[in-house]
CSV table of N, CA and C in Angstrom, one decimal:
chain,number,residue,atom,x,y,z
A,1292,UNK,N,-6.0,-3.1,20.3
A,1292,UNK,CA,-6.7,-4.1,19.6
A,1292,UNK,C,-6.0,-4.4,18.3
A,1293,UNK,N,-5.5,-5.4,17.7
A,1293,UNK,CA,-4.4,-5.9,16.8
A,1293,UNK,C,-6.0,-5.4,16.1
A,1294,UNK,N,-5.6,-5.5,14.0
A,1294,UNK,CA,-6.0,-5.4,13.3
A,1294,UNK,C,-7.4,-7.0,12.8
A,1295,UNK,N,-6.3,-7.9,13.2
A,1295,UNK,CA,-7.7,-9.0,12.6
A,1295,UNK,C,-8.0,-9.4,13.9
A,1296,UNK,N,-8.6,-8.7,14.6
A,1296,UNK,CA,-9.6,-8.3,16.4
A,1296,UNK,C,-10.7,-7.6,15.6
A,1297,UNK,N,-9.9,-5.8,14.9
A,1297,UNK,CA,-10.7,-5.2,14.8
A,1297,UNK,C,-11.9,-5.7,13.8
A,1298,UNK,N,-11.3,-6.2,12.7
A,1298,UNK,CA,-11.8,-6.7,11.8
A,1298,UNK,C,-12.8,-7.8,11.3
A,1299,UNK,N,-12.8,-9.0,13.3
A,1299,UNK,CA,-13.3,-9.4,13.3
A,1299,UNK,C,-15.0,-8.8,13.9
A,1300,UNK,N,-14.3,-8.0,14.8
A,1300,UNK,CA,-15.9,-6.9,15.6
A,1300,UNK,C,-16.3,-6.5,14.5
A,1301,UNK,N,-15.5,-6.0,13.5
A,1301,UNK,CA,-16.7,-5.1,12.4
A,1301,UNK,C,-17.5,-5.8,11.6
A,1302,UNK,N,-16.3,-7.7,11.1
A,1302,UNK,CA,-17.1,-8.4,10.6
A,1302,UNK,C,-18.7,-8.9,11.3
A,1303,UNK,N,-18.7,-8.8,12.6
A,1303,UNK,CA,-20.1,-8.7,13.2
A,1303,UNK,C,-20.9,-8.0,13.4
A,1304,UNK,N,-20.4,-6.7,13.3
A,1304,UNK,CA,-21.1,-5.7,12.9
A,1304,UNK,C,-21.7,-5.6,11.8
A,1305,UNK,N,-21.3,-5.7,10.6
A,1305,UNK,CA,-21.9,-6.0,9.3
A,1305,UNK,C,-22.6,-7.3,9.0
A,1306,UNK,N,-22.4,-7.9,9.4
A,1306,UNK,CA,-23.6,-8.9,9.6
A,1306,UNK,C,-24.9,-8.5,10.4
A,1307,UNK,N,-24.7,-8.0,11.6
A,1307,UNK,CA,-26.1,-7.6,12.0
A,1307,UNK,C,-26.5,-6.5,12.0
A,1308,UNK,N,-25.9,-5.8,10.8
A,1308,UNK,CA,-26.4,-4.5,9.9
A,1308,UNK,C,-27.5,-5.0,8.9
A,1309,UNK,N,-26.9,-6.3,8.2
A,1309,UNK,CA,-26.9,-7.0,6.8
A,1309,UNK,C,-26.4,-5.8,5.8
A,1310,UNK,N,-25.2,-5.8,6.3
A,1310,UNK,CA,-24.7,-4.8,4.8
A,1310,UNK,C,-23.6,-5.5,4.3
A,1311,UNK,N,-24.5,-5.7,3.3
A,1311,UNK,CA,-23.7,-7.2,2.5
A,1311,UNK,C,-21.8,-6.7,1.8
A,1312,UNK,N,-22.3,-5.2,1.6
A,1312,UNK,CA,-21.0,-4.7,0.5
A,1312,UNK,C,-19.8,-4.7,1.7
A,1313,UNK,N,-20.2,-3.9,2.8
A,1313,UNK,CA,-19.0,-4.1,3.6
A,1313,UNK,C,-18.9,-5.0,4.4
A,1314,UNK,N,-19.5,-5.8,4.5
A,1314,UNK,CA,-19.4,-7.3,5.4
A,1314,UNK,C,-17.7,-8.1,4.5
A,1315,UNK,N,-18.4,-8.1,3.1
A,1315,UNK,CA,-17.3,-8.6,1.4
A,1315,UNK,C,-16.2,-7.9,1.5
A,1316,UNK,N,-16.1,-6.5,1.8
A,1316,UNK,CA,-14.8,-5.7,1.6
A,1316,UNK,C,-13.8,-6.2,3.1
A,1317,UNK,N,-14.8,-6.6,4.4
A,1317,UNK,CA,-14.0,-7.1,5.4
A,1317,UNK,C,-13.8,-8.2,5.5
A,1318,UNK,N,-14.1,-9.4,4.6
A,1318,UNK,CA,-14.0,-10.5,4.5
A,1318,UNK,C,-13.1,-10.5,4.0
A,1319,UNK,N,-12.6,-9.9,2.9
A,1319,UNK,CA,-11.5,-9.5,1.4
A,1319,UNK,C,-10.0,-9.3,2.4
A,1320,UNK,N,-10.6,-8.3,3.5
A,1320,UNK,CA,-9.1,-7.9,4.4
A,1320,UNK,C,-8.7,-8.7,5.4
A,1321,UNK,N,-10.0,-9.2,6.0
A,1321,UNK,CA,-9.6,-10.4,7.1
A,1321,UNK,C,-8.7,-11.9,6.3
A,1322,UNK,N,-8.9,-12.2,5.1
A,1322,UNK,CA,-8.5,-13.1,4.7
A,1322,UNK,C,-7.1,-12.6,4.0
A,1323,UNK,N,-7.0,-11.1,3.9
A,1323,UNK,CA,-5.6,-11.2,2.9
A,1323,UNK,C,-4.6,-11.0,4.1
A,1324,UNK,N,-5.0,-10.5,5.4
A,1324,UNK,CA,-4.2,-10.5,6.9
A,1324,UNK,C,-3.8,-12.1,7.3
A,1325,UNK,N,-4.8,-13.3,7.4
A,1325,UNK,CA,-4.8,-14.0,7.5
A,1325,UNK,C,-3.9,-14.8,7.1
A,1326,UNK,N,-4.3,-14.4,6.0
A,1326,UNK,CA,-2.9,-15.3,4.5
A,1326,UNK,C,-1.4,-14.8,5.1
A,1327,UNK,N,-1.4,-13.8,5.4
A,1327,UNK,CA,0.0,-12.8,5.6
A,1327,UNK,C,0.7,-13.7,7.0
A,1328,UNK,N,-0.5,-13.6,7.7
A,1328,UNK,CA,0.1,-14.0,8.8
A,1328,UNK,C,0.3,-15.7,8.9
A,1329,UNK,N,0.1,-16.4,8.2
A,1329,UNK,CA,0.0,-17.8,7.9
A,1329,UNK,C,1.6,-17.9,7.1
A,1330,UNK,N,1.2,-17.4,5.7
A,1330,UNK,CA,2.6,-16.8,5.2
A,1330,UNK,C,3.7,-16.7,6.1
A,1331,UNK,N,3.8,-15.8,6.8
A,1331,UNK,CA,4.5,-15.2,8.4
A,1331,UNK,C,5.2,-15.9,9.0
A,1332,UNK,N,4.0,-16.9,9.6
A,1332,UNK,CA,4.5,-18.0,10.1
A,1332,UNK,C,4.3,-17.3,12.3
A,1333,UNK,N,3.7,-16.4,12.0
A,1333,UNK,CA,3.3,-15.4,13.3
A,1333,UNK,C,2.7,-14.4,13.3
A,1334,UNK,N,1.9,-13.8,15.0
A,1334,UNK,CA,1.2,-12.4,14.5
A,1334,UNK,C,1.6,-11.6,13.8
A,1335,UNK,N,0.8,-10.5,13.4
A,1335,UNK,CA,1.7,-9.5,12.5
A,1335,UNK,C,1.8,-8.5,13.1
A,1336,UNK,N,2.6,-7.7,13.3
A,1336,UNK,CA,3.3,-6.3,13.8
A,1336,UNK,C,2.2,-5.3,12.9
A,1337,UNK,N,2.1,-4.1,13.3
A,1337,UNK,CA,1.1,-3.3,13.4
A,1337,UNK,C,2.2,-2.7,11.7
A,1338,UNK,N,3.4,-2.7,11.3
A,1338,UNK,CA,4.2,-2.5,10.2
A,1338,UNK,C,3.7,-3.3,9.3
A,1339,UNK,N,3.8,-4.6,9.3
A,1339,UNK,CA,2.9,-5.9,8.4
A,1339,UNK,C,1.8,-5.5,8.1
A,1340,UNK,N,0.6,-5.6,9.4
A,1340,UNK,CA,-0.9,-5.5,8.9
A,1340,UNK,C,-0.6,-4.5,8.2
A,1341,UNK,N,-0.4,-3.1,8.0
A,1341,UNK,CA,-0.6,-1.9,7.6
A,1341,UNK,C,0.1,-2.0,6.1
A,1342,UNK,N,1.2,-2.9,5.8
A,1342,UNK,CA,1.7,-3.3,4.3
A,1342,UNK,C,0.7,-4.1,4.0
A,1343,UNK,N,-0.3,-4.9,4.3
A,1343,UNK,CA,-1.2,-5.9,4.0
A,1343,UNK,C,-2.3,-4.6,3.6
A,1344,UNK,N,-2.9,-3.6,4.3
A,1344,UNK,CA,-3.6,-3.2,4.2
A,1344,UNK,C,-3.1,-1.8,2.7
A,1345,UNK,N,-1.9,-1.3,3.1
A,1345,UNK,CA,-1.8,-0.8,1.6
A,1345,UNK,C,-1.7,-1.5,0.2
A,1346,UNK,N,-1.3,-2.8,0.5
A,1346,UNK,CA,-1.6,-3.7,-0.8
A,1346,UNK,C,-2.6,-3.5,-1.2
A,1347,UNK,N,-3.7,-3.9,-0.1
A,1347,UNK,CA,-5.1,-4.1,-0.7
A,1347,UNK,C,-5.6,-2.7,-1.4
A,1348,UNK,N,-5.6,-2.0,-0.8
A,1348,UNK,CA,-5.9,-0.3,-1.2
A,1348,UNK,C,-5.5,0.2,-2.6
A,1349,UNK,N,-4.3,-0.2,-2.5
A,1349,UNK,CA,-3.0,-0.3,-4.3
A,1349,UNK,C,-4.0,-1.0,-4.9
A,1350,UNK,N,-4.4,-2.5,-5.1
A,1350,UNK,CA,-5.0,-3.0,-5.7
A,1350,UNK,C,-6.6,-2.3,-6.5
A,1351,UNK,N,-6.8,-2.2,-5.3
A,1351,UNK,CA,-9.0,-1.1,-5.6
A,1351,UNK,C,-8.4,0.2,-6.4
A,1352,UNK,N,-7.3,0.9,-5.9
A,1352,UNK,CA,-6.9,1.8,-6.8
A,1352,UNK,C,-6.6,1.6,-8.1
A,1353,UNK,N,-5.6,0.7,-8.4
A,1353,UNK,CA,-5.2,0.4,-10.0
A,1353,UNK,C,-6.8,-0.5,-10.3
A,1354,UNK,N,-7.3,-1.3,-9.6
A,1354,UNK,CA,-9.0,-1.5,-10.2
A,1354,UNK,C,-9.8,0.1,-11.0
A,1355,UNK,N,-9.9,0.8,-10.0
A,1355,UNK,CA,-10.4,1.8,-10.3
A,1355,UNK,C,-10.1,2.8,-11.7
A,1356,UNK,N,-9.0,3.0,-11.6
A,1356,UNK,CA,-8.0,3.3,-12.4
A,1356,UNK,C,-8.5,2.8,-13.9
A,1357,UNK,N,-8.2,1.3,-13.9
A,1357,UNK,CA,-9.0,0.7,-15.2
A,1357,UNK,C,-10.0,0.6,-15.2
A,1358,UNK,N,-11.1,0.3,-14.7
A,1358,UNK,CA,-12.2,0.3,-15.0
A,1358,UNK,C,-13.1,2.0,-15.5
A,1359,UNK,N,-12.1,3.4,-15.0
A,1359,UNK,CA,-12.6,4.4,-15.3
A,1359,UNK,C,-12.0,4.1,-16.9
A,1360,UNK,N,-10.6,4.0,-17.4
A,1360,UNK,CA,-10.6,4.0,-18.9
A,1360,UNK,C,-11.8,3.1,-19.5
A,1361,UNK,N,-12.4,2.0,-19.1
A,1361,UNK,CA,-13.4,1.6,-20.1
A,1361,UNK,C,-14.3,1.5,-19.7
A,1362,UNK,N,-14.6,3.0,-18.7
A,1362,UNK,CA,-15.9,3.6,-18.8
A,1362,UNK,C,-17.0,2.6,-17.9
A,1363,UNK,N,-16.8,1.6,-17.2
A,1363,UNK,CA,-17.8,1.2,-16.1
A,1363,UNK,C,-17.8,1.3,-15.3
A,1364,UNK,N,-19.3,2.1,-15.4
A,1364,UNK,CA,-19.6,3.1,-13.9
A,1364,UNK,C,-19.9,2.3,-13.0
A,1365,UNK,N,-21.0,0.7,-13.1
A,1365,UNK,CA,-20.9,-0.1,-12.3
A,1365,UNK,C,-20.3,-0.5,-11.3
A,1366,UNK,N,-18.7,-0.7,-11.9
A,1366,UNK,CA,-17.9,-1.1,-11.1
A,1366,UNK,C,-17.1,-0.3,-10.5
A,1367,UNK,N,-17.0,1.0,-11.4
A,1367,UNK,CA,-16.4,2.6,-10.7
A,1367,UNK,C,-17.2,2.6,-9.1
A,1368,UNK,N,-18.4,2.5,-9.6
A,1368,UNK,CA,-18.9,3.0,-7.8
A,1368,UNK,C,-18.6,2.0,-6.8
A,1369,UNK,N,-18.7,1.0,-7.2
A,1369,UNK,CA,-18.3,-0.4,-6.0
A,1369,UNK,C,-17.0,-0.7,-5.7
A,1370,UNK,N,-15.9,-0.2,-6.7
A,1370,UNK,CA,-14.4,0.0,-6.4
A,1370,UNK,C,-14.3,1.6,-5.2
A,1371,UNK,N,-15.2,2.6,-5.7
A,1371,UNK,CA,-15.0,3.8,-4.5
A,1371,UNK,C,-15.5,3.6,-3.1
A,1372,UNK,N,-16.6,2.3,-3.0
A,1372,UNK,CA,-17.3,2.6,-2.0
A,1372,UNK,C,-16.5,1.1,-1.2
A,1373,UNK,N,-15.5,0.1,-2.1
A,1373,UNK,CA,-14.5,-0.3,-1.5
A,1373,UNK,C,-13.1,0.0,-1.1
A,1374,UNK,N,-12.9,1.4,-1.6
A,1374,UNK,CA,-11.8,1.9,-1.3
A,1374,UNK,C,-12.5,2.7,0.3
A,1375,UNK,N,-13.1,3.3,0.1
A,1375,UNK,CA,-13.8,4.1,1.4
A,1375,UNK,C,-13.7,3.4,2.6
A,1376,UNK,N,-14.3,1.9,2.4
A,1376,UNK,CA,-13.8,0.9,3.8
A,1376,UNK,C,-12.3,0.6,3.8
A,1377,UNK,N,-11.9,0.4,2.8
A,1377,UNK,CA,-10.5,-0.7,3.5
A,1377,UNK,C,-9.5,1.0,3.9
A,1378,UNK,N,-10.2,2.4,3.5
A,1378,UNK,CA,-9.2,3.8,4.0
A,1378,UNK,C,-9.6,3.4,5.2
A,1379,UNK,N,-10.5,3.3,6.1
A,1379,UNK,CA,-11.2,3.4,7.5
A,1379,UNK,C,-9.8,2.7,8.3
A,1380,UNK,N,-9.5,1.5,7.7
A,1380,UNK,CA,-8.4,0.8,8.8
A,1380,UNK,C,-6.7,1.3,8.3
A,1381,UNK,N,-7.1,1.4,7.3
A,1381,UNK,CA,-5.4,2.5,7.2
A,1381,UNK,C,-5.0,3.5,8.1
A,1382,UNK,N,-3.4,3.6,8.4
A,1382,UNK,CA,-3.3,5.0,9.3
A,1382,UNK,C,-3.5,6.3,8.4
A,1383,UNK,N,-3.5,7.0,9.2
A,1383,UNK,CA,-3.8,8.3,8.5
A,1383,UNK,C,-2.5,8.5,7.4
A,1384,UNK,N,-3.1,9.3,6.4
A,1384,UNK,CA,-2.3,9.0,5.3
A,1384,UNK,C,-1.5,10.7,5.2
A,1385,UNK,N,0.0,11.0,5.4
A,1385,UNK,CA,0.3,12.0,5.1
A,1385,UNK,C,0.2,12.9,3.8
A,1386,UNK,N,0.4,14.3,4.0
A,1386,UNK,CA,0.0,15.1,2.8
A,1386,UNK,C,0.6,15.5,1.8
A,1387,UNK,N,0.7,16.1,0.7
A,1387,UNK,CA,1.9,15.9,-0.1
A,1387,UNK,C,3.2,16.7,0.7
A,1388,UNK,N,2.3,18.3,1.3
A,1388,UNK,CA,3.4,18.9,2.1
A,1388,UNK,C,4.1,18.4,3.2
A,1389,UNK,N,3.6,17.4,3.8
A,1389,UNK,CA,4.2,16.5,4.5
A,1389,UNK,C,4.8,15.6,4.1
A,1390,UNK,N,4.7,15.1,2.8
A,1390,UNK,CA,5.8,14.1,2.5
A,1390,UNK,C,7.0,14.6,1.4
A,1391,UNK,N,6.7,16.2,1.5
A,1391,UNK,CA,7.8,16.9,0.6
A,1391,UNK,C,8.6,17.4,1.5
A,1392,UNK,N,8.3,17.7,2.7
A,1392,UNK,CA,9.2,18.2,3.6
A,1392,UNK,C,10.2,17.2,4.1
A,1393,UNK,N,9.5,15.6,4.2
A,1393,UNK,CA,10.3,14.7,4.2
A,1393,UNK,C,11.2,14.1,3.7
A,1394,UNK,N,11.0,14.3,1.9
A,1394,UNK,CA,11.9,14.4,1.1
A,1394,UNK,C,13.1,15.0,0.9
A,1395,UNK,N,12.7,16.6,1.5
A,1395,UNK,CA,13.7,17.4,1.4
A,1395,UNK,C,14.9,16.9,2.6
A,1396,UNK,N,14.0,16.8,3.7
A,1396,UNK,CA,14.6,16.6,4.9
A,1396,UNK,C,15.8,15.3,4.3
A,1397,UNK,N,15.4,14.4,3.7
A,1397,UNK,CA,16.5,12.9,3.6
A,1397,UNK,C,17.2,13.6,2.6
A,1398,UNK,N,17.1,14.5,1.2
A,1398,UNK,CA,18.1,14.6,0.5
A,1398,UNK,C,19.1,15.0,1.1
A,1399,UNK,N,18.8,16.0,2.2
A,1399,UNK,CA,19.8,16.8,2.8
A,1399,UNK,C,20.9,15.7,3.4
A,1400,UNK,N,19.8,15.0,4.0
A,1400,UNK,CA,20.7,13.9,5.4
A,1400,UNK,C,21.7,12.9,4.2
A,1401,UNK,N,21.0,12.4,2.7
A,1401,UNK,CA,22.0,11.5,1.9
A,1401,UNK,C,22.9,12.1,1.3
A,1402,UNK,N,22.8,13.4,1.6
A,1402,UNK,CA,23.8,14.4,0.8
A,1402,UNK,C,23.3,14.4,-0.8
A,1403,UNK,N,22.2,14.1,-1.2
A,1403,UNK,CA,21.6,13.6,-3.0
A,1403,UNK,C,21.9,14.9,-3.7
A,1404,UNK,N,22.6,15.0,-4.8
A,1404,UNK,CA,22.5,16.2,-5.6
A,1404,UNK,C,22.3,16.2,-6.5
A,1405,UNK,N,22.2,14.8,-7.7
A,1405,UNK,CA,21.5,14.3,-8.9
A,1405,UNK,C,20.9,13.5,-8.8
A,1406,UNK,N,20.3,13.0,-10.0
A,1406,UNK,CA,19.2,11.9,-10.2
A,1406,UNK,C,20.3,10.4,-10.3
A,1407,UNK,N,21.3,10.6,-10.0
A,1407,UNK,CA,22.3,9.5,-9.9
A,1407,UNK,C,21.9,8.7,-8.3
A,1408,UNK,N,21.8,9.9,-7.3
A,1408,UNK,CA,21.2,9.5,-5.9
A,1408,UNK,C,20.1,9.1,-5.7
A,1409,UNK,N,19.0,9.0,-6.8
A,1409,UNK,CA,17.8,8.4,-6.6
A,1409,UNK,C,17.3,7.2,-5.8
A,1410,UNK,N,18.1,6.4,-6.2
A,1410,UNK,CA,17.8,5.1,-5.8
A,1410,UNK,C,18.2,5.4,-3.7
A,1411,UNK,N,19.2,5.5,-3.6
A,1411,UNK,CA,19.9,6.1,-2.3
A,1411,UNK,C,18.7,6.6,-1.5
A,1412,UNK,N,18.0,8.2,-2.5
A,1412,UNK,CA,17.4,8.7,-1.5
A,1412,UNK,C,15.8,7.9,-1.1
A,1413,UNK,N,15.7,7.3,-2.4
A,1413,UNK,CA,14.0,6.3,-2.4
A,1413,UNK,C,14.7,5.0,-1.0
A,1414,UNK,N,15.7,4.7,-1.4
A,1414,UNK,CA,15.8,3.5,0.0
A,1414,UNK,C,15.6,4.6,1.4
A,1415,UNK,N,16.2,5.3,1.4
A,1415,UNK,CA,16.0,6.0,2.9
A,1415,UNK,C,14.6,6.6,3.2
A,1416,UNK,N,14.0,7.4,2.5
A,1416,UNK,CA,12.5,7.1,2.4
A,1416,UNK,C,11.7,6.8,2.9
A,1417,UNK,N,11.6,5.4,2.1
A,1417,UNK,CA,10.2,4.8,1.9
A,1417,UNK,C,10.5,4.1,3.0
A,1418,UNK,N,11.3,3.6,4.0
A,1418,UNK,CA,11.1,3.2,5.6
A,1418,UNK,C,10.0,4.2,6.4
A,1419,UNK,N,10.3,5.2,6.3
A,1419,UNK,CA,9.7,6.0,6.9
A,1419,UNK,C,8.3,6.8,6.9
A,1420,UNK,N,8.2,6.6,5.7
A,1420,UNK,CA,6.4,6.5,5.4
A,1420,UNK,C,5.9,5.3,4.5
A,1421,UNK,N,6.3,4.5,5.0
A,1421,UNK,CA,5.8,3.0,4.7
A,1421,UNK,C,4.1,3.2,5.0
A,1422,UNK,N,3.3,3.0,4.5
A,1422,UNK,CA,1.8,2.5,4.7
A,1422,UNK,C,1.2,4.2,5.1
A,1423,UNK,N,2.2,4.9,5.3
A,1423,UNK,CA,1.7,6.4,5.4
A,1423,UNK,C,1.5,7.3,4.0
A,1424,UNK,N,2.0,7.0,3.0
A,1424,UNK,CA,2.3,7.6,1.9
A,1424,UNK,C,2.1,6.9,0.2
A,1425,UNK,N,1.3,7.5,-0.4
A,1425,UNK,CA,1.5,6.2,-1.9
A,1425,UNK,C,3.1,7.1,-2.4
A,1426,UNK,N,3.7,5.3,-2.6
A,1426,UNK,CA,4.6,5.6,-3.7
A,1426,UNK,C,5.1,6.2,-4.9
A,1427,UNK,N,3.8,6.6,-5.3
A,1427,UNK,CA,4.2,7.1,-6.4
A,1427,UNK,C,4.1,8.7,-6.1
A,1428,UNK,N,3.5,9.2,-5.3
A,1428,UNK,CA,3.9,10.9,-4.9
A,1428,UNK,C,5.1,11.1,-4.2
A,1429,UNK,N,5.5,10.2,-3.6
A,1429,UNK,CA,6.6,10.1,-3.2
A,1429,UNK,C,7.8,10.0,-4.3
A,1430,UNK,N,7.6,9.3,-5.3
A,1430,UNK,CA,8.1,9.0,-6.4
A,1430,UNK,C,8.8,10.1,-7.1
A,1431,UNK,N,7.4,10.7,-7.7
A,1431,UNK,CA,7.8,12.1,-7.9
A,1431,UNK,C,8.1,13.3,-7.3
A,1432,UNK,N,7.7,13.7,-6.2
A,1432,UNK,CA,8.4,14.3,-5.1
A,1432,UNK,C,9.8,14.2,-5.3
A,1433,UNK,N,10.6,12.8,-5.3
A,1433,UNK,CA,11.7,13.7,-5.3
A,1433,UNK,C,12.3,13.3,-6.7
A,1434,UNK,N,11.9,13.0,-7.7
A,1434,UNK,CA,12.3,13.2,-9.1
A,1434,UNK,C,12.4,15.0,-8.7
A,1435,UNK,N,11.1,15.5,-8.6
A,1435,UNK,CA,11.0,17.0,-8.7
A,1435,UNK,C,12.6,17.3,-8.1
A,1436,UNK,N,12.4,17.4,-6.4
A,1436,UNK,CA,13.3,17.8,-6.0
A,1436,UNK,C,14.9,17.3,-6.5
A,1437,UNK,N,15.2,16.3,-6.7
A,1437,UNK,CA,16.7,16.0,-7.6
A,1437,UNK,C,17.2,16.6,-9.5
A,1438,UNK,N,16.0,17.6,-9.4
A,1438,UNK,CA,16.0,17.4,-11.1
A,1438,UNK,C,16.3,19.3,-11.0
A,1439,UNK,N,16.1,19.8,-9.8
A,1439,UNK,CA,16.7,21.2,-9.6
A,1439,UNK,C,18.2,21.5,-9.9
């Protein structure tokens, strides 16, 4: 079942819940898939939806993010309990130990032995835990590892 299938059953499901908050958080995804795939110009590959769906996630995070510096809890709770749904249709998200072994694994394969190969080893990478991983642990991951 493609992604805006799934998203359409749930959007009916929340309707004859009446649960208005995640009815809104699946309206938010079905239309940013939508857009993508209009954009596109065709369906989207299960790689696409899942970049569409980490966008959206990045976004509620850096939301979150600011809204904790100026302190509104209001919106703190409604950005966590919109982050909670749009994690549901993400793939499972690797661990740090899992995406440090990965790291290690590609410095080896780029041959990287300073922070000169950075760029090198971030392009080889981030193919491979695209929509599995936030970039920014990945980020530092291998700052760490190249800075040995």
């Amino acid at each position: 079942m493609s992604l805006l299938d799934q998203l359409t059953k749930d959007m009916v499901a929340a309707m004859k819940a009446k649960d208005k908050e995640k009815l809104s958080v699946i309206r938010m995804l079905k239309a940013a898939v939508t857009n993508e795939k209009i954009k596109l110009g065709h369906d989207l590959s299960d790689d696409e939806a899942n970049s569409v769906l980490a966008r959206e996630f990045k976004q509620r995070k850096e939301s979150l993010a600011e809204f904790e510096k100026a302190g509104r809890e209001d919106l703190i709770n409604q950005m966590k309990h919109e982050l909670a749904i749009v994690a549901t249709y993400m793939p499972k998200q690797l661990s740090e130990s899992e995406i440090a072994q990965i790291v290690k694994e590609t410095v080896a394969q780029v041959k990287a032995e300073s922070m000169k190969d950075f760029g090198k080893v971030m392009g080889a990478i981030m193919p491979k835990v695209k929509g599995k991983a936030d970039g920014k642990v990945v980020n530092e991951l291998v700052k760490k590892m190249l800075q040995k």
